mmCIF file of C-alpha atoms in Angstrom:
data_model
loop_
_atom_site.group_PDB
_atom_site.id
_atom_site.type_symbol
_atom_site.label_atom_id
_atom_site.label_comp_id
_atom_site.label_asym_id
_atom_site.label_seq_id
_atom_site.Cartn_x
_atom_site.Cartn_y
_atom_site.Cartn_z
ATOM 1 C CA UNK Z 1 109.931 67.761 118.192
ATOM 2 C CA UNK Z 2 106.362 66.982 116.994
ATOM 3 C CA UNK Z 3 104.766 69.568 115.087
ATOM 4 C CA UNK Z 4 100.945 70.198 114.432
ATOM 5 C CA UNK Z 5 99.516 71.750 110.486
ATOM 6 C CA UNK Z 6 99.179 74.902 111.674
ATOM 7 C CA UNK Z 7 103.175 74.950 112.899
ATOM 8 C CA UNK Z 8 103.984 73.926 108.865
ATOM 9 C CA UNK Z 9 102.144 76.572 107.607
ATOM 10 C CA UNK Z 10 104.016 79.764 109.648
ATOM 11 C CA UNK Z 11 106.605 78.137 108.830
ATOM 12 C CA UNK Z 12 105.777 77.589 105.188
ATOM 13 C CA UNK Z 13 104.745 81.421 104.469
ATOM 14 C CA UNK Z 14 108.589 82.869 105.006
ATOM 15 C CA UNK Z 15 108.980 80.591 101.547
ATOM 16 C CA UNK Z 16 107.946 84.425 99.502
ATOM 17 C CA UNK Z 17 110.138 86.074 102.843
ATOM 18 C CA UNK Z 18 113.094 84.331 102.208
ATOM 19 C CA UNK Z 19 113.102 84.952 98.214
ATOM 20 C CA UNK Z 20 112.517 88.648 99.789
ATOM 21 C CA UNK Z 21 115.907 88.464 100.809
ATOM 22 C CA UNK Z 22 117.325 87.680 98.724
ATOM 23 C CA UNK Z 23 116.479 89.719 96.124
ATOM 24 C CA UNK Z 24 117.115 92.832 97.958
ATOM 25 C CA UNK Z 25 120.583 91.381 100.486
ATOM 26 C CA UNK Z 26 122.488 89.826 96.604
ATOM 27 C CA UNK Z 27 124.125 87.087 95.880
ATOM 28 C CA UNK Z 28 126.506 87.718 98.889
ATOM 29 C CA UNK Z 29 123.635 86.542 101.659
ATOM 30 C CA UNK Z 30 123.078 82.649 101.839
ATOM 31 C CA UNK Z 31 119.302 82.305 103.563
ATOM 32 C CA UNK Z 32 117.508 79.033 105.014
ATOM 33 C CA UNK Z 33 114.793 78.453 106.605
ATOM 34 C CA UNK Z 34 114.723 75.305 109.693
ATOM 35 C CA UNK Z 35 112.425 73.074 110.434
ATOM 36 C CA UNK Z 36 113.261 71.540 114.178
ATOM 37 C CA UNK Z 37 111.051 68.430 113.533
ATOM 38 C CA UNK Z 38 113.242 66.685 111.793
ATOM 39 C CA UNK Z 39 116.830 68.209 112.344
ATOM 40 C CA UNK Z 40 118.781 65.909 109.493
ATOM 41 C CA UNK Z 41 116.646 67.572 106.873
ATOM 42 C CA UNK Z 42 115.807 70.364 109.048
ATOM 43 C CA UNK Z 43 116.818 72.941 105.664
ATOM 44 C CA UNK Z 44 112.861 72.633 104.016
ATOM 45 C CA UNK Z 45 114.708 77.023 101.996
ATOM 46 C CA UNK Z 46 118.150 77.720 101.111
ATOM 47 C CA UNK Z 47 118.961 80.739 99.431
ATOM 48 C CA UNK Z 48 122.550 80.703 96.979
ATOM 49 C CA UNK Z 49 122.822 77.819 99.070
ATOM 50 C CA UNK Z 50 126.094 76.967 96.315
ATOM 51 C CA UNK Z 51 128.113 79.612 98.922
ATOM 52 C CA UNK Z 52 127.781 76.141 101.390
ATOM 53 C CA UNK Z 53 126.834 72.813 98.880
ATOM 54 C CA UNK Z 54 123.857 72.814 101.099
ATOM 55 C CA UNK Z 55 120.034 71.509 99.426
ATOM 56 C CA UNK Z 56 116.758 71.592 100.523
ATOM 57 C CA UNK Z 57 116.771 68.936 103.114
ATOM 58 C CA UNK Z 58 119.686 68.984 104.665
ATOM 59 C CA UNK Z 59 120.675 68.388 108.215
ATOM 60 C CA UNK Z 60 120.889 71.863 111.029
ATOM 61 C CA UNK Z 61 124.147 72.695 111.387
ATOM 62 C CA UNK Z 62 126.175 72.491 115.414
ATOM 63 C CA UNK Z 63 126.326 76.501 115.846
ATOM 64 C CA UNK Z 64 122.649 76.603 114.134
ATOM 65 C CA UNK Z 65 121.746 74.156 117.163
ATOM 66 C CA UNK Z 66 124.431 76.522 119.664
ATOM 67 C CA UNK Z 67 122.355 79.880 118.829
ATOM 68 C CA UNK Z 68 119.322 78.310 119.217
ATOM 69 C CA UNK Z 69 120.903 76.498 122.632
ATOM 70 C CA UNK Z 70 121.628 80.598 123.019
ATOM 71 C CA UNK Z 71 119.199 82.446 122.136
ATOM 72 C CA UNK Z 72 116.546 79.742 124.805
ATOM 73 C CA UNK Z 73 119.565 80.397 128.285
ATOM 74 C CA UNK Z 74 119.382 84.405 127.916
ATOM 75 C CA UNK Z 75 115.772 84.375 126.981
ATOM 76 C CA UNK Z 76 115.898 86.760 123.504
ATOM 77 C CA UNK Z 77 112.451 86.730 122.214
ATOM 78 C CA UNK Z 78 113.730 87.325 118.242
ATOM 79 C CA UNK Z 79 117.268 86.140 117.300
ATOM 80 C CA UNK Z 80 120.225 86.566 117.688
ATOM 81 C CA UNK Z 81 123.576 88.087 116.035
ATOM 82 C CA UNK Z 82 127.048 87.513 114.640
ATOM 83 C CA UNK Z 83 130.326 87.180 112.951
ATOM 84 C CA UNK Z 84 131.956 83.160 112.276
ATOM 85 C CA UNK Z 85 133.668 82.000 109.672
ATOM 86 C CA UNK Z 86 133.220 78.677 107.935
ATOM 87 C CA UNK Z 87 135.999 76.044 107.011
ATOM 88 C CA UNK Z 88 138.094 78.872 104.175
ATOM 89 C CA UNK Z 89 138.469 81.947 106.964
ATOM 90 C CA UNK Z 90 136.465 82.944 105.034
ATOM 91 C CA UNK Z 91 134.216 85.723 107.441
ATOM 92 C CA UNK Z 92 130.574 86.199 107.510
ATOM 93 C CA UNK Z 93 128.469 88.427 109.857
ATOM 94 C CA UNK Z 94 125.601 86.405 110.870
ATOM 95 C CA UNK Z 95 121.801 85.792 112.685
ATOM 96 C CA UNK Z 96 120.208 83.280 113.521
ATOM 97 C CA UNK Z 97 116.048 84.432 113.551
ATOM 98 C CA UNK Z 98 113.799 82.170 115.744
ATOM 99 C CA UNK Z 99 110.539 81.295 114.555
ATOM 100 C CA UNK Z 100 107.653 80.409 116.597
ATOM 101 C CA UNK Z 101 103.952 78.128 116.038
ATOM 102 C CA UNK Z 102 102.068 77.500 118.805
ATOM 103 C CA UNK Z 103 101.775 78.183 121.988
ATOM 104 C CA UNK Z 104 104.620 79.743 121.277
ATOM 105 C CA UNK Z 105 107.156 77.386 121.419
ATOM 106 C CA UNK Z 106 110.151 77.980 119.158
ATOM 107 C CA UNK Z 107 109.388 75.482 115.933
ATOM 108 C CA UNK Z 108 111.902 76.976 113.918
ATOM 109 C CA UNK Z 109 115.482 79.135 112.480
ATOM 110 C CA UNK Z 110 115.519 81.503 109.822
ATOM 111 C CA UNK Z 111 119.318 82.053 109.565
ATOM 112 C CA UNK Z 112 120.740 84.775 107.153
ATOM 113 C CA UNK Z 113 124.885 84.656 106.318
ATOM 114 C CA UNK Z 114 126.443 87.665 104.991
ATOM 115 C CA UNK Z 115 129.607 87.322 103.514
ATOM 116 C CA UNK Z 116 131.639 90.182 104.037
ATOM 117 C CA UNK Z 117 134.213 89.480 101.831
ATOM 118 C CA UNK Z 118 132.425 89.112 98.395
ATOM 119 C CA UNK Z 119 133.505 91.108 95.508
ATOM 120 C CA UNK Z 120 132.005 94.739 95.435
ATOM 121 C CA UNK Z 121 130.876 94.400 92.324
ATOM 122 C CA UNK Z 122 128.453 91.356 93.568
ATOM 123 C CA UNK Z 123 127.028 94.147 95.586
ATOM 124 C CA UNK Z 124 126.355 96.590 93.657
ATOM 125 C CA UNK Z 125 122.606 95.127 92.173
ATOM 126 C CA UNK Z 126 121.728 95.619 96.196
ATOM 127 C CA UNK Z 127 123.230 99.193 96.881
ATOM 128 C CA UNK Z 128 122.507 102.155 94.584
ATOM 129 C CA UNK Z 129 120.191 104.214 94.800
ATOM 130 C CA UNK Z 130 118.468 103.112 91.235
ATOM 131 C CA UNK Z 131 116.996 100.603 89.801
ATOM 132 C CA UNK Z 132 115.525 99.326 87.303
ATOM 133 C CA UNK Z 133 111.950 97.259 87.748
ATOM 134 C CA UNK Z 134 109.931 95.864 84.425
ATOM 135 C CA UNK Z 135 113.104 97.670 83.181
ATOM 136 C CA UNK Z 136 111.938 101.142 84.089
ATOM 137 C CA UNK Z 137 114.360 103.093 85.746
ATOM 138 C CA UNK Z 138 113.317 103.731 89.102
ATOM 139 C CA UNK Z 139 114.292 105.592 92.824
ATOM 140 C CA UNK Z 140 113.013 105.781 95.804
ATOM 141 C CA UNK Z 141 112.724 108.733 98.515
ATOM 142 C CA UNK Z 142 112.585 108.596 102.178
ATOM 143 C CA UNK Z 143 111.350 110.840 104.601
ATOM 144 C CA UNK Z 144 109.773 111.976 108.024
ATOM 145 C CA UNK Z 145 106.657 113.343 107.238
ATOM 146 C CA UNK Z 146 103.718 112.682 105.118
ATOM 147 C CA UNK Z 147 103.798 116.187 104.943
ATOM 148 C CA UNK Z 148 107.496 116.484 103.642
ATOM 149 C CA UNK Z 149 106.427 113.169 100.970
ATOM 150 C CA UNK Z 150 103.464 115.396 99.911
ATOM 151 C CA UNK Z 151 105.127 117.774 98.715
ATOM 152 C CA UNK Z 152 107.673 116.276 96.983
ATOM 153 C CA UNK Z 153 105.396 114.172 95.216
ATOM 154 C CA UNK Z 154 103.639 117.843 94.364
ATOM 155 C CA UNK Z 155 106.683 119.690 93.078
ATOM 156 C CA UNK Z 156 107.864 116.649 90.376
ATOM 157 C CA UNK Z 157 105.081 115.902 88.870
ATOM 158 C CA UNK Z 158 103.976 120.108 89.103
ATOM 159 C CA UNK Z 159 107.590 120.392 86.966
ATOM 160 C CA UNK Z 160 106.256 117.224 84.708
ATOM 161 C CA UNK Z 161 103.208 118.629 84.040
ATOM 162 C CA UNK Z 162 105.121 122.498 83.162
ATOM 163 C CA UNK Z 163 107.833 120.512 81.276
ATOM 164 C CA UNK Z 164 104.466 119.463 78.404
ATOM 165 C CA UNK Z 165 103.990 121.130 75.694
ATOM 166 C CA UNK Z 166 101.183 118.885 74.770
ATOM 167 C CA UNK Z 167 99.091 119.884 78.212
ATOM 168 C CA UNK Z 168 96.461 122.814 77.978
ATOM 169 C CA UNK Z 169 96.775 125.656 80.841
ATOM 170 C CA UNK Z 170 94.217 125.202 81.388
ATOM 171 C CA UNK Z 171 94.539 121.568 82.445
ATOM 172 C CA UNK Z 172 97.763 121.822 84.463
ATOM 173 C CA UNK Z 173 96.523 121.566 88.185
ATOM 174 C CA UNK Z 174 94.038 117.975 86.627
ATOM 175 C CA UNK Z 175 96.884 116.489 84.695
ATOM 176 C CA UNK Z 176 99.043 117.261 88.649
ATOM 177 C CA UNK Z 177 96.791 115.612 90.642
ATOM 178 C CA UNK Z 178 96.027 112.876 88.319
ATOM 179 C CA UNK Z 179 99.552 112.465 88.620
ATOM 180 C CA UNK Z 180 99.132 112.250 92.161
ATOM 181 C CA UNK Z 181 96.331 109.958 91.808
ATOM 182 C CA UNK Z 182 97.717 107.305 89.887
ATOM 183 C CA UNK Z 183 100.543 107.510 92.556
ATOM 184 C CA UNK Z 184 98.181 107.325 95.563
ATOM 185 C CA UNK Z 185 99.066 110.019 96.790
ATOM 186 C CA UNK Z 186 95.137 110.918 98.133
ATOM 187 C CA UNK Z 187 95.385 107.740 100.563
ATOM 188 C CA UNK Z 188 97.462 109.279 103.169
ATOM 189 C CA UNK Z 189 96.170 111.041 105.457
ATOM 190 C CA UNK Z 190 95.208 115.263 104.823
ATOM 191 C CA UNK Z 191 96.408 114.564 101.003
ATOM 192 C CA UNK Z 192 93.720 116.260 99.299
ATOM 193 C CA UNK Z 193 94.415 119.957 102.082
ATOM 194 C CA UNK Z 194 97.791 119.734 101.208
ATOM 195 C CA UNK Z 195 97.162 119.493 97.702
ATOM 196 C CA UNK Z 196 95.780 122.801 97.456
ATOM 197 C CA UNK Z 197 98.187 124.169 99.613
ATOM 198 C CA UNK Z 198 100.756 123.282 97.235
ATOM 199 C CA UNK Z 199 99.266 123.930 93.700
ATOM 200 C CA UNK Z 200 97.560 127.427 95.633
ATOM 201 C CA UNK Z 201 94.001 126.765 94.663
ATOM 202 C CA UNK Z 202 90.780 125.300 97.176
ATOM 203 C CA UNK Z 203 90.079 121.995 98.394
ATOM 204 C CA UNK Z 204 86.365 122.026 96.158
ATOM 205 C CA UNK Z 205 89.043 122.309 93.129
ATOM 206 C CA UNK Z 206 90.747 119.131 94.291
ATOM 207 C CA UNK Z 207 87.567 117.201 94.862
ATOM 208 C CA UNK Z 208 85.708 118.168 91.729
ATOM 209 C CA UNK Z 209 89.140 116.828 89.212
ATOM 210 C CA UNK Z 210 89.840 113.569 91.495
ATOM 211 C CA UNK Z 211 85.733 112.433 91.270
ATOM 212 C CA UNK Z 212 86.387 113.248 87.115
ATOM 213 C CA UNK Z 213 89.393 111.176 86.958
ATOM 214 C CA UNK Z 214 87.964 108.624 89.097
ATOM 215 C CA UNK Z 215 85.073 109.083 86.247
ATOM 216 C CA UNK Z 216 86.697 108.585 83.578
ATOM 217 C CA UNK Z 217 88.759 105.981 85.060
ATOM 218 C CA UNK Z 218 85.633 104.151 86.022
ATOM 219 C CA UNK Z 219 84.026 104.245 82.368
ATOM 220 C CA UNK Z 220 87.611 102.496 80.788
ATOM 221 C CA UNK Z 221 87.920 99.534 83.138
#
């Protein structure tokens, strides 16, 4: 198959996707990007290739070709997931995802092989509720609505400010709003109204504090 320059750019755009997925899923997951232009050297990117010993330039596997054929036969638009075993009879949960280029033709495959028999310790850095980013402990909560997120963020910011005895009572609300501003809360729809409601102050007061905070930030920058 001859790929166009746009086809190659589309495949290249998946480079960071593989890195991001590997960082999220951990060492127990091998992720391979195949180009269908040259099946003898189809692997153009691989992460955690130590599981199979494959490197960039390795040929496509017969299973990948079988899955591609299955996808085409069944008319699946995105790909197919399945369980399989490697030559050491280790169980894998695998997925073959199609990559389309110009004219909607399939130009590549994104193959994910998740090793189910990896030790639990290998996944602790993946499935932990807390992680370290740039040396800081971070956590993430998931909410069903923007209202819940804003309410929780406001409540947390208020706790932080109320526990800080160095902040004057007259500056408490302003400090809370400043924390929320840095978190990007006010980019959300109706955030000013909801924060005003949570803090039991007027919307105009929230807008006033936001103007002052933005002015200070522009002066610093």
